[in-house]
Amino acid sequence: MNINERVSAAFCGGAYGDEGKGRIVDEQVNKYLKLGKHVIVYRDNGGANAGHTLELPDGRRVALHQLPSGVLYPEVMVILGKSMVIHPGDLAVEINEIKEVAGKNGIADIKIDEMASLALDTHRAMENVLKKWQEGGRGATGRGISPAYADILLRQTLRVRDIVNFDEAKVREHYRLYQAMIAGLGANLSEAEVVAYKSDNPVLVGTEDEFIERLKKQAELISPYVTDVHKILEQTWPDPNNAFVFEKAQAIGLDPRFGVYSDVTASDTTFGGILGSTEGIIDPLEIKIRASVLKATYMSSVGTRVLPTKMDETLANIIREDAKEYGATTKRPRGIAYLDLPTLRFFTKVGQVNKLVLTHMDIVYPDLPIKVCTRYTIDDEECGYRPDQEFLSRVTPHYIELPTWDRSEIQRAKKPSNLPKNARHFLDFISDELNAPVAMITTGPKRDQSIVLSEI
Ligand code: IMP
């Protein structure tokens, strides 16, 4: 690769989240650093609802929620973009924790967009109250994500800049608005309890004054990282010395327009969201690699959505234990489903995906063919995926079975030619069905258990 060539890659969850994207992003950062590039990791959506566990070389584990991957590389810049919804208190704790873990190595240069919206304890309280009223929100993570995004549409968003230069009048108005809305729904904001970062003990939202005092302290802690990201992007995006890695949060199946409505999140989970978050500076179609990360042989989902290809609990339990399928943010056991190609074809298309990364290629069982849904019908009539739980509850999935391969053989594979023949056929099949090449696979939980198959 020519050093003067601009390189960029974006990664999204291709199904319902928790596909193991963080590890792939981390490898891409490493690869670009080795090319001699200055690496910038940009995250544009979601907030503390995301969760990804980093495994350090010494075996320690640390969970990231609001910080993008790449934060443990001191030479990297990580940006928390405008379309994120930030909880300043949780973020301050997370930054501290990462600093502690990194020790004297230091951490990345963290930049928080002053224009990003806030997702505060008020939003968390609102979400908890709404759970009693609405079905779709019951699976939500309690991080106040959807009320925070709703504030943008209601033209009442509080931005990071509003607490860095503490606009007390504005914040008080925000509290009063939420107090009134929550009172209207029969609850009391000051007595509401909400989740706090990594704590089993809930936090009391408290009175207006208590809320303001807490927020002021939290704002102070994140202030050193808050900056004019717009200017940084204007300068850095056109410069070929920089390599950009975009890390989407959540996954296409959780998008409010394309996911299994109504158990969806509120942010744009497709690559399209990068355009708005960067205020038009970065057109996602200019990003050369737009990879969707998927589990190769099954799908998993946490929340209340019922997937057409949900498998029976006997095999689901085995996979859950083998692949540690428990939510990183909420620790809930994930539902397990067979690979659903009608859905994935739709997600790949609307997500503007041009590459696939298939993880967990080692989750296979002796003499157990891999069951894959290739089409749906309703009352014997063919149909495709539609983003609606009610519709999806009516479809009948139709399956084919593909021959399996040997787990230990694939875990040992180091290059494409080492892959078992059936694994190779499986990859060709998925690539044809989803109309995108498989660029990379992972063959086991360790960092070196990955194989590149085409340009990434
Ligand atoms: P919210 O994003 O907290 O509003 O949650 C809405 C839905 O998205 C719920 O079903 C959550 O479980 C799900 N969700 C949100 N973030 C993630 C994630 O990072 N991985 C998997 N599921 C998620």
GROMACS .gro file of C-alpha atoms and ligand atoms in nm:
model
  479
    1MET     CA    1   0.000   0.000   0.000
    2ASN     CA    2   0.122   0.347  -0.090
    3ILE     CA    3   0.193   0.556   0.221
    4ASN     CA    4   0.033   0.855   0.048
    5GLU     CA    5  -0.291   0.672  -0.011
    6ARG     CA    6  -0.577   0.770   0.215
    7VAL     CA    7  -0.693   0.467   0.411
    8SER     CA    8  -1.014   0.434   0.602
    9ALA     CA    9  -1.234   0.156   0.725
   10ALA     CA   10  -1.567   0.146   0.904
   11PHE     CA   11  -1.714  -0.138   1.105
   12CYS     CA   12  -2.071  -0.195   1.213
   13GLY     CA   13  -2.259  -0.472   1.385
   14GLY     CA   14  -2.434  -0.659   1.106
   15ALA     CA   15  -2.716  -0.817   1.309
   16TYR     CA   16  -2.839  -0.739   1.663
   17GLY     CA   17  -2.522  -0.628   1.838
   18ASP     CA   18  -2.242  -0.796   2.029
   19GLU     CA   19  -2.085  -0.942   1.717
   20GLY     CA   20  -1.731  -0.891   1.846
   21LYS     CA   21  -1.667  -0.571   1.651
   22GLY     CA   22  -1.432  -0.417   1.909
   23ARG     CA   23  -1.165  -0.674   1.852
   24ILE     CA   24  -1.181  -0.623   1.474
   25VAL     CA   25  -1.157  -0.245   1.513
   26ASP     CA   26  -0.860  -0.294   1.741
   27GLU     CA   27  -0.682  -0.509   1.482
   28GLN     CA   28  -0.748  -0.249   1.212
   29VAL     CA   29  -0.601   0.025   1.431
   30ASN     CA   30  -0.294  -0.188   1.484
   31LYS     CA   31  -0.261  -0.251   1.113
   32TYR     CA   32  -0.281   0.119   1.024
   33LEU     CA   33  -0.028   0.206   1.295
   34LYS     CA   34   0.212  -0.044   1.141
   35LEU     CA   35   0.168   0.138   0.807
   36GLY     CA   36   0.305   0.448   0.979
   37LYS     CA   37  -0.024   0.635   0.978
   38HIS     CA   38  -0.162   0.863   1.245
   39VAL     CA   39  -0.476   0.677   1.342
   40ILE     CA   40  -0.805   0.843   1.432
   41VAL     CA   41  -1.091   0.629   1.563
   42TYR     CA   42  -1.429   0.796   1.526
   43ARG     CA   43  -1.749   0.684   1.695
   44ASP     CA   44  -2.070   0.850   1.584
   45ASN     CA   45  -2.364   0.687   1.759
   46GLY     CA   46  -2.510   0.548   2.078
   47GLY     CA   47  -2.385   0.599   2.431
   48ALA     CA   48  -2.351   0.397   2.748
   49ASN     CA   49  -2.584   0.130   2.605
   50ALA     CA   50  -2.292  -0.019   2.412
   51GLY     CA   51  -2.056  -0.260   2.575
   52HIS     CA   52  -1.741  -0.430   2.468
   53THR     CA   53  -1.485  -0.610   2.676
   54LEU     CA   54  -1.119  -0.555   2.595
   55GLU     CA   55  -0.884  -0.834   2.682
   56LEU     CA   56  -0.535  -0.707   2.761
   57PRO     CA   57  -0.222  -0.906   2.673
   58ASP     CA   58  -0.176  -0.984   3.045
   59GLY     CA   59  -0.525  -1.136   3.065
   60ARG     CA   60  -0.693  -0.843   3.243
   61ARG     CA   61  -1.033  -0.749   3.108
   62VAL     CA   62  -1.183  -0.402   3.086
   63ALA     CA   63  -1.527  -0.309   2.953
   64LEU     CA   64  -1.573  -0.009   2.725
   65HIS     CA   65  -1.912   0.155   2.695
   66GLN     CA   66  -1.879   0.510   2.569
   67LEU     CA   67  -1.514   0.508   2.468
   68PRO     CA   68  -1.430   0.375   2.123
   69SER     CA   69  -1.184   0.090   2.070
   70GLY     CA   70  -0.826   0.199   2.017
   71VAL     CA   71  -0.829   0.394   2.343
   72LEU     CA   72  -0.542   0.188   2.483
   73TYR     CA   73  -0.303   0.302   2.207
   74PRO     CA   74  -0.135   0.622   2.330
   75GLU     CA   75  -0.047   0.730   1.974
   76VAL     CA   76  -0.410   0.716   1.857
   77MET     CA   77  -0.676   0.988   1.867
   78VAL     CA   78  -1.025   0.868   1.958
   79ILE     CA   79  -1.324   1.090   1.890
   80LEU     CA   80  -1.666   1.074   2.052
   81GLY     CA   81  -1.872   1.236   1.779
   82LYS     CA   82  -2.164   1.474   1.762
   83SER     CA   83  -2.435   1.212   1.715
   84MET     CA   84  -2.341   1.029   2.034
   85VAL     CA   85  -2.539   1.077   2.354
   86ILE     CA   86  -2.297   1.113   2.642
   87HIS     CA   87  -2.339   1.044   3.012
   88PRO     CA   88  -2.062   1.259   3.162
   89GLY     CA   89  -2.049   1.085   3.501
   90ASP     CA   90  -2.020   0.736   3.357
   91LEU     CA   91  -1.771   0.857   3.100
   92ALA     CA   92  -1.546   1.016   3.362
   93VAL     CA   93  -1.535   0.686   3.554
   94GLU     CA   94  -1.466   0.493   3.236
   95ILE     CA   95  -1.177   0.723   3.141
   96ASN     CA   96  -1.029   0.685   3.487
   97GLU     CA   97  -1.055   0.311   3.472
   98ILE     CA   98  -0.883   0.297   3.134
   99LYS     CA   99  -0.606   0.524   3.263
  100GLU     CA  100  -0.551   0.292   3.558
  101VAL     CA  101  -0.539  -0.013   3.337
  102ALA     CA  102  -0.298   0.154   3.092
  103GLY     CA  103  -0.068   0.269   3.371
  104LYS     CA  104   0.250   0.436   3.251
  105ASN     CA  105   0.184   0.339   2.887
  106GLY     CA  106  -0.079   0.610   2.874
  107ILE     CA  107  -0.401   0.617   2.675
  108ALA     CA  108  -0.521   0.762   2.346
  109ASP     CA  109  -0.584   1.130   2.293
  110ILE     CA  110  -0.956   1.147   2.374
  111LYS     CA  111  -1.166   1.416   2.202
  112ILE     CA  112  -1.530   1.467   2.290
  113ASP     CA  113  -1.737   1.671   2.046
  114GLU     CA  114  -1.873   1.977   2.226
  115MET     CA  115  -2.183   1.936   2.008
  116ALA     CA  116  -2.262   1.583   2.126
  117SER     CA  117  -2.590   1.547   2.314
  118LEU     CA  118  -2.618   1.447   2.676
  119ALA     CA  119  -2.794   1.138   2.811
  120LEU     CA  120  -2.835   1.220   3.178
  121ASP     CA  121  -2.992   1.068   3.488
  122THR     CA  122  -3.311   1.257   3.397
  123HIS     CA  123  -3.325   1.058   3.071
  124ARG     CA  124  -3.261   0.734   3.259
  125ALA     CA  125  -3.545   0.811   3.498
  126MET     CA  126  -3.774   0.889   3.205
  127GLU     CA  127  -3.685   0.562   3.034
  128ASN     CA  128  -3.763   0.364   3.349
  129VAL     CA  129  -4.102   0.531   3.378
  130LEU     CA  130  -4.178   0.478   3.008
  131LYS     CA  131  -4.104   0.107   3.040
  132LYS     CA  132  -4.428   0.081   3.234
  133TRP     CA  133  -4.620   0.235   2.947
  134GLN     CA  134  -4.468   0.104   2.626
  135GLU     CA  135  -4.380  -0.239   2.497
  136GLY     CA  136  -4.087  -0.149   2.270
  137GLY     CA  137  -3.876   0.003   2.543
  138ARG     CA  138  -3.889  -0.293   2.779
  139GLY     CA  139  -3.564  -0.437   2.651
  140ALA     CA  140  -3.382  -0.103   2.673
  141THR     CA  141  -3.060  -0.086   2.870
  142GLY     CA  142  -3.179   0.182   3.115
  143ARG     CA  143  -2.911   0.425   2.995
  144GLY     CA  144  -3.167   0.683   2.882
  145ILE     CA  145  -3.066   0.651   2.520
  146SER     CA  146  -3.402   0.692   2.353
  147PRO     CA  147  -3.519   0.990   2.568
  148ALA     CA  148  -3.184   1.159   2.493
  149TYR     CA  149  -3.231   1.117   2.117
  150ALA     CA  150  -3.596   1.218   2.152
  151ASP     CA  151  -3.473   1.550   2.295
  152ILE     CA  152  -3.302   1.621   1.963
  153LEU     CA  153  -3.628   1.577   1.770
  154LEU     CA  154  -3.819   1.772   2.033
  155ARG     CA  155  -3.569   2.057   1.982
  156GLN     CA  156  -3.469   2.058   2.347
  157THR     CA  157  -3.136   1.879   2.349
  158LEU     CA  158  -2.871   1.959   2.606
  159ARG     CA  159  -2.527   1.944   2.450
  160VAL     CA  160  -2.188   1.875   2.603
  161ARG     CA  161  -2.097   2.243   2.553
  162ASP     CA  162  -2.391   2.341   2.776
  163ILE     CA  163  -2.231   2.177   3.079
  164VAL     CA  164  -1.868   2.254   2.999
  165ASN     CA  165  -1.946   2.625   3.014
  166PHE     CA  166  -2.211   2.546   3.269
  167ASP     CA  167  -2.533   2.706   3.152
  168GLU     CA  168  -2.718   2.674   3.480
  169ALA     CA  169  -3.044   2.826   3.359
  170LYS     CA  170  -3.061   2.582   3.070
  171VAL     CA  171  -2.983   2.281   3.287
  172ARG     CA  172  -3.242   2.386   3.545
  173GLU     CA  173  -3.498   2.419   3.267
  174HIS     CA  174  -3.407   2.069   3.151
  175TYR     CA  175  -3.459   1.928   3.502
  176ARG     CA  176  -3.793   2.103   3.538
  177LEU     CA  177  -3.914   1.978   3.201
  178TYR     CA  178  -3.829   1.619   3.295
  179GLN     CA  179  -3.981   1.667   3.640
  180ALA     CA  180  -4.306   1.780   3.478
  181MET     CA  181  -4.309   1.502   3.217
  182ILE     CA  182  -4.234   1.234   3.473
  183ALA     CA  183  -4.491   1.373   3.716
  184GLY     CA  184  -4.743   1.359   3.431
  185LEU     CA  185  -4.669   0.988   3.405
  186GLY     CA  186  -4.734   0.941   3.775
  187ALA     CA  187  -4.378   0.933   3.915
  188ASN     CA  188  -4.144   1.165   4.100
  189LEU     CA  189  -3.812   1.261   3.940
  190SER     CA  190  -3.627   1.348   4.258
  191GLU     CA  191  -3.706   1.008   4.407
  192ALA     CA  192  -3.627   0.812   4.091
  193GLU     CA  193  -3.341   0.564   4.103
  194VAL     CA  194  -3.127   0.505   3.795
  195VAL     CA  195  -2.831   0.282   3.707
  196ALA     CA  196  -2.480   0.408   3.756
  197TYR     CA  197  -2.163   0.292   3.592
  198LYS     CA  198  -2.060  -0.055   3.709
  199SER     CA  199  -2.250  -0.022   4.029
  200ASP     CA  200  -2.515  -0.251   4.165
  201ASN     CA  201  -2.640   0.038   4.375
  202PRO     CA  202  -2.873   0.270   4.190
  203VAL     CA  203  -2.826   0.645   4.204
  204LEU     CA  204  -3.100   0.873   4.328
  205VAL     CA  205  -3.165   1.149   4.073
  206GLY     CA  206  -3.228   1.386   4.364
  207THR     CA  207  -3.362   1.738   4.383
  208GLU     CA  208  -3.290   2.002   4.120
  209ASP     CA  209  -3.001   2.142   4.328
  210GLU     CA  210  -2.853   1.798   4.394
  211PHE     CA  211  -2.876   1.712   4.025
  212ILE     CA  212  -2.707   2.041   3.928
  213GLU     CA  213  -2.424   1.997   4.178
  214ARG     CA  214  -2.357   1.641   4.063
  215LEU     CA  215  -2.360   1.743   3.698
  216LYS     CA  216  -2.121   2.034   3.760
  217LYS     CA  217  -1.866   1.793   3.910
  218GLN     CA  218  -1.909   1.547   3.625
  219ALA     CA  219  -1.870   1.827   3.370
  220GLU     CA  220  -1.541   1.932   3.529
  221LEU     CA  221  -1.407   1.581   3.495
  222ILE     CA  222  -1.475   1.551   3.122
  223SER     CA  223  -1.399   1.916   3.031
  224PRO     CA  224  -1.031   1.858   2.947
  225TYR     CA  225  -1.137   1.626   2.664
  226VAL     CA  226  -1.411   1.844   2.514
  227THR     CA  227  -1.321   2.028   2.197
  228ASP     CA  228  -1.422   2.160   1.856
  229VAL     CA  229  -1.428   1.826   1.673
  230HIS     CA  230  -1.564   1.991   1.359
  231LYS     CA  231  -1.237   2.177   1.314
  232ILE     CA  232  -1.032   1.861   1.382
  233LEU     CA  233  -1.226   1.670   1.116
  234GLU     CA  234  -1.194   1.950   0.861
  235GLN     CA  235  -0.818   1.938   0.903
  236THR     CA  236  -0.756   1.567   0.945
  237TRP     CA  237  -0.998   1.394   0.705
  238PRO     CA  238  -0.837   1.523   0.382
  239ASP     CA  239  -0.481   1.448   0.501
  240PRO     CA  240  -0.352   1.109   0.375
  241ASN     CA  241  -0.112   1.081   0.670
  242ASN     CA  242  -0.416   1.002   0.879
  243ALA     CA  243  -0.596   0.671   0.875
  244PHE     CA  244  -0.955   0.679   0.993
  245VAL     CA  245  -1.130   0.390   1.158
  246PHE     CA  246  -1.503   0.433   1.220
  247GLU     CA  247  -1.655   0.227   1.494
  248LYS     CA  248  -2.032   0.210   1.489
  249ALA     CA  249  -2.213   0.115   1.808
  250GLN     CA  250  -2.504  -0.131   1.837
  251ALA     CA  251  -2.596  -0.293   1.504
  252ILE     CA  252  -2.811  -0.253   1.194
  253GLY     CA  253  -3.084  -0.476   1.340
  254LEU     CA  254  -3.127  -0.225   1.623
  255ASP     CA  255  -3.171   0.077   1.394
  256PRO     CA  256  -3.504   0.256   1.456
  257ARG     CA  257  -3.589   0.253   1.083
  258PHE     CA  258  -3.451  -0.084   0.978
  259GLY     CA  259  -3.435  -0.300   1.291
  260VAL     CA  260  -3.698  -0.520   1.454
  261TYR     CA  261  -3.928  -0.235   1.558
  262SER     CA  262  -4.025  -0.174   1.831
  263ASP     CA  263  -3.736  -0.329   2.025
  264VAL     CA  264  -3.480  -0.101   1.864
  265THR     CA  265  -3.239   0.163   1.980
  266ALA     CA  266  -3.267   0.531   1.882
  267SER     CA  267  -2.947   0.612   1.695
  268ASP     CA  268  -2.862   0.564   1.327
  269THR     CA  269  -2.672   0.237   1.340
  270THR     CA  270  -2.584   0.231   0.969
  271PHE     CA  271  -2.278   0.386   0.808
  272GLY     CA  272  -2.514   0.659   0.687
  273GLY     CA  273  -2.505   0.815   1.035
  274ILE     CA  274  -2.145   0.924   0.989
  275LEU     CA  275  -2.257   1.198   0.745
  276GLY     CA  276  -2.476   1.375   1.001
  277SER     CA  277  -2.243   1.325   1.293
  278THR     CA  278  -1.954   1.485   1.104
  279GLU     CA  279  -2.185   1.762   0.981
  280GLY     CA  280  -2.133   1.654   0.621
  281ILE     CA  281  -1.753   1.648   0.631
  282ILE     CA  282  -1.730   1.271   0.588
  283ASP     CA  283  -1.950   1.102   0.331
  284PRO     CA  284  -1.966   0.737   0.435
  285LEU     CA  285  -1.950   0.631   0.071
  286GLU     CA  286  -1.597   0.777   0.059
  287ILE     CA  287  -1.493   0.525   0.324
  288LYS     CA  288  -1.329   0.249   0.127
  289ILE     CA  289  -1.403  -0.042   0.356
  290ARG     CA  290  -1.749  -0.057   0.509
  291ALA     CA  291  -1.756  -0.387   0.686
  292SER     CA  292  -2.043  -0.553   0.864
  293VAL     CA  293  -1.934  -0.781   1.146
  294LEU     CA  294  -2.143  -1.094   1.189
  295LYS     CA  295  -2.127  -1.415   1.382
  296ALA     CA  296  -2.061  -1.680   1.121
  297THR     CA  297  -2.279  -1.972   1.219
  298TYR     CA  298  -2.560  -1.826   1.432
  299MET     CA  299  -2.712  -1.497   1.550
  300SER     CA  300  -2.762  -1.361   1.900
  301SER     CA  301  -2.987  -1.093   2.040
  302VAL     CA  302  -3.047  -0.940   2.380
  303GLY     CA  303  -3.374  -0.762   2.445
  304THR     CA  304  -3.735  -0.857   2.392
  305ARG     CA  305  -3.739  -0.905   2.015
  306VAL     CA  306  -3.852  -1.246   1.891
  307LEU     CA  307  -3.651  -1.357   1.590
  308PRO     CA  308  -3.808  -1.581   1.324
  309THR     CA  309  -3.514  -1.822   1.341
  310LYS     CA  310  -3.485  -1.845   1.721
  311MET     CA  311  -3.350  -2.190   1.797
  312ASP     CA  312  -3.461  -2.433   2.066
  313GLU     CA  313  -3.290  -2.396   2.400
  314THR     CA  314  -3.094  -2.723   2.387
  315LEU     CA  315  -2.851  -2.602   2.121
  316ALA     CA  316  -2.890  -2.238   2.229
  317ASN     CA  317  -2.765  -2.326   2.578
  318ILE     CA  318  -2.459  -2.500   2.441
  319ILE     CA  319  -2.374  -2.205   2.215
  320ARG     CA  320  -2.442  -1.957   2.498
  321GLU     CA  321  -2.186  -2.125   2.720
  322ASP     CA  322  -1.934  -2.191   2.442
  323ALA     CA  323  -1.937  -1.836   2.307
  324LYS     CA  324  -2.012  -1.655   2.636
  325GLU     CA  325  -2.335  -1.509   2.501
  326TYR     CA  326  -2.428  -1.274   2.785
  327GLY     CA  327  -2.485  -0.897   2.738
  328ALA     CA  328  -2.172  -0.689   2.810
  329THR     CA  329  -2.373  -0.395   2.947
  330THR     CA  330  -2.660  -0.571   3.122
  331LYS     CA  331  -2.522  -0.930   3.162
  332ARG     CA  332  -2.853  -1.066   3.032
  333PRO     CA  333  -2.836  -1.409   2.859
  334ARG     CA  334  -2.862  -1.354   2.484
  335GLY     CA  335  -3.127  -1.525   2.272
  336ILE     CA  336  -2.970  -1.748   2.006
  337ALA     CA  337  -3.103  -1.792   1.652
  338TYR     CA  338  -3.007  -1.969   1.330
  339LEU     CA  339  -2.847  -1.757   1.061
  340ASP     CA  340  -3.126  -1.565   0.890
  341LEU     CA  341  -3.033  -1.468   0.535
  342PRO     CA  342  -3.352  -1.277   0.437
  343THR     CA  343  -3.286  -1.046   0.732
  344LEU     CA  344  -2.912  -1.021   0.674
  345ARG     CA  345  -2.960  -0.946   0.302
  346PHE     CA  346  -3.180  -0.652   0.401
  347PHE     CA  347  -2.938  -0.528   0.668
  348THR     CA  348  -2.641  -0.551   0.432
  349LYS     CA  349  -2.826  -0.346   0.171
  350VAL     CA  350  -2.965  -0.069   0.390
  351GLY     CA  351  -2.644  -0.053   0.591
  352GLN     CA  352  -2.438   0.036   0.279
  353VAL     CA  353  -2.211  -0.256   0.357
  354ASN     CA  354  -1.943  -0.362   0.107
  355LYS     CA  355  -1.744  -0.621   0.309
  356LEU     CA  356  -1.820  -0.893   0.561
  357VAL     CA  357  -1.624  -0.993   0.868
  358LEU     CA  358  -1.740  -1.327   1.007
  359THR     CA  359  -1.650  -1.403   1.366
  360HIS     CA  360  -1.686  -1.720   1.577
  361MET     CA  361  -1.606  -1.956   1.289
  362ASP     CA  362  -1.514  -2.209   1.558
  363ILE     CA  363  -1.866  -2.233   1.699
  364VAL     CA  364  -1.945  -2.559   1.520
  365TYR     CA  365  -2.031  -2.906   1.650
  366PRO     CA  366  -1.936  -3.254   1.528
  367ASP     CA  367  -2.198  -3.415   1.302
  368LEU     CA  368  -2.431  -3.118   1.342
  369PRO     CA  369  -2.494  -2.947   1.007
  370ILE     CA  370  -2.524  -2.568   1.013
  371LYS     CA  371  -2.887  -2.472   0.970
  372VAL     CA  372  -2.938  -2.154   0.766
  373CYS     CA  373  -3.268  -1.983   0.682
  374THR     CA  374  -3.268  -1.886   0.314
  375ARG     CA  375  -3.623  -1.761   0.268
  376TYR     CA  376  -3.950  -1.673   0.442
  377THR     CA  377  -4.312  -1.734   0.357
  378ILE     CA  378  -4.641  -1.614   0.500
  379ASP     CA  379  -4.936  -1.841   0.413
  380ASP     CA  380  -4.718  -2.014   0.150
  381GLU     CA  381  -4.636  -1.686  -0.022
  382GLU     CA  382  -4.271  -1.580  -0.047
  383CYS     CA  383  -4.181  -1.265   0.140
  384GLY     CA  384  -3.873  -1.078   0.255
  385TYR     CA  385  -3.775  -0.912   0.582
  386ARG     CA  386  -3.969  -0.611   0.701
  387PRO     CA  387  -3.866  -0.397   1.000
  388ASP     CA  388  -4.164  -0.480   1.216
  389GLN     CA  389  -4.195  -0.730   1.499
  390GLU     CA  390  -4.560  -0.800   1.424
  391PHE     CA  391  -4.479  -0.887   1.062
  392LEU     CA  392  -4.177  -1.099   1.157
  393SER     CA  393  -4.382  -1.296   1.408
  394ARG     CA  394  -4.596  -1.420   1.117
  395VAL     CA  395  -4.322  -1.544   0.882
  396THR     CA  396  -4.229  -1.909   0.841
  397PRO     CA  397  -3.855  -1.954   0.796
  398HIS     CA  398  -3.729  -2.217   0.549
  399TYR     CA  399  -3.391  -2.376   0.611
  400ILE     CA  400  -3.112  -2.554   0.435
  401GLU     CA  401  -2.832  -2.741   0.610
  402LEU     CA  402  -2.466  -2.691   0.530
  403PRO     CA  403  -2.196  -2.941   0.628
  404THR     CA  404  -1.996  -2.852   0.937
  405TRP     CA  405  -1.618  -2.855   0.992
  406ASP     CA  406  -1.379  -2.943   1.267
  407ARG     CA  407  -1.345  -2.691   1.547
  408SER     CA  408  -0.985  -2.759   1.641
  409GLU     CA  409  -0.877  -2.762   1.275
  410ILE     CA  410  -1.021  -2.414   1.216
  411GLN     CA  411  -0.886  -2.284   1.547
  412ARG     CA  412  -0.538  -2.386   1.433
  413ALA     CA  413  -0.571  -2.235   1.084
  414LYS     CA  414  -0.331  -1.949   1.018
  415LYS     CA  415  -0.399  -1.873   0.650
  416PRO     CA  416  -0.679  -1.922   0.397
  417SER     CA  417  -0.526  -2.243   0.262
  418ASN     CA  418  -0.548  -2.399   0.611
  419LEU     CA  419  -0.926  -2.364   0.618
  420PRO     CA  420  -1.132  -2.683   0.618
  421LYS     CA  421  -1.301  -2.736   0.280
  422ASN     CA  422  -1.652  -2.708   0.426
  423ALA     CA  423  -1.563  -2.379   0.597
  424ARG     CA  424  -1.440  -2.243   0.263
  425HIS     CA  425  -1.768  -2.348   0.094
  426PHE     CA  426  -1.967  -2.192   0.376
  427LEU     CA  427  -1.787  -1.859   0.332
  428ASP     CA  428  -1.844  -1.862  -0.045
  429PHE     CA  429  -2.211  -1.937   0.012
  430ILE     CA  430  -2.263  -1.652   0.261
  431SER     CA  431  -2.071  -1.410   0.044
  432ASP     CA  432  -2.287  -1.495  -0.260
  433GLU     CA  433  -2.608  -1.471  -0.059
  434LEU     CA  434  -2.524  -1.136   0.097
  435ASN     CA  435  -2.356  -0.999  -0.212
  436ALA     CA  436  -2.036  -0.887  -0.035
  437PRO     CA  437  -1.694  -1.050  -0.007
  438VAL     CA  438  -1.580  -1.197   0.323
  439ALA     CA  439  -1.274  -0.989   0.407
  440MET     CA  440  -1.182  -1.150   0.735
  441ILE     CA  441  -1.280  -1.426   0.975
  442THR     CA  442  -1.201  -1.504   1.335
  443THR     CA  443  -1.141  -1.862   1.433
  444GLY     CA  444  -1.115  -1.843   1.811
  445PRO     CA  445  -1.113  -1.605   2.102
  446LYS     CA  446  -0.741  -1.520   2.097
  447ARG     CA  447  -0.612  -1.212   1.924
  448ASP     CA  448  -0.404  -1.402   1.669
  449GLN     CA  449  -0.696  -1.626   1.570
  450SER     CA  450  -0.802  -1.429   1.265
  451ILE     CA  451  -0.747  -1.472   0.893
  452VAL     CA  452  -0.764  -1.205   0.624
  453LEU     CA  453  -0.927  -1.330   0.303
  454SER     CA  454  -0.950  -1.014   0.093
  455GLU     CA  455  -0.858  -0.647   0.118
  456ILE     CA  456  -0.945  -0.487   0.450
  457IMP     P1  457  -3.141   0.111   2.418
  457IMP     O1  458  -3.037   0.132   2.316
  457IMP     O2  459  -3.088   0.108   2.558
  457IMP     O3  460  -3.257   0.205   2.401
  457IMP     O4  461  -3.202  -0.034   2.398
  457IMP     C1  462  -3.285  -0.068   2.286
  457IMP     C2  463  -3.260  -0.211   2.242
  457IMP     O5  464  -3.130  -0.222   2.188
  457IMP     C3  465  -3.264  -0.311   2.358
  457IMP     O6  466  -3.316  -0.434   2.309
  457IMP     C4  467  -3.119  -0.329   2.395
  457IMP     O7  468  -3.093  -0.453   2.456
  457IMP     C5  469  -3.055  -0.320   2.258
  457IMP     N1  470  -2.914  -0.274   2.261
  457IMP     C6  471  -2.871  -0.148   2.281
  457IMP     N2  472  -2.739  -0.142   2.274
  457IMP     C7  473  -2.695  -0.266   2.247
  457IMP     C8  474  -2.566  -0.323   2.225
  457IMP     O8  475  -2.463  -0.255   2.224
  457IMP     N3  476  -2.564  -0.457   2.199
  457IMP     C9  477  -2.677  -0.533   2.194
  457IMP     N4  478  -2.799  -0.484   2.214
  457IMP    C10  479  -2.808  -0.351   2.240
   0.00000   0.00000   0.00000
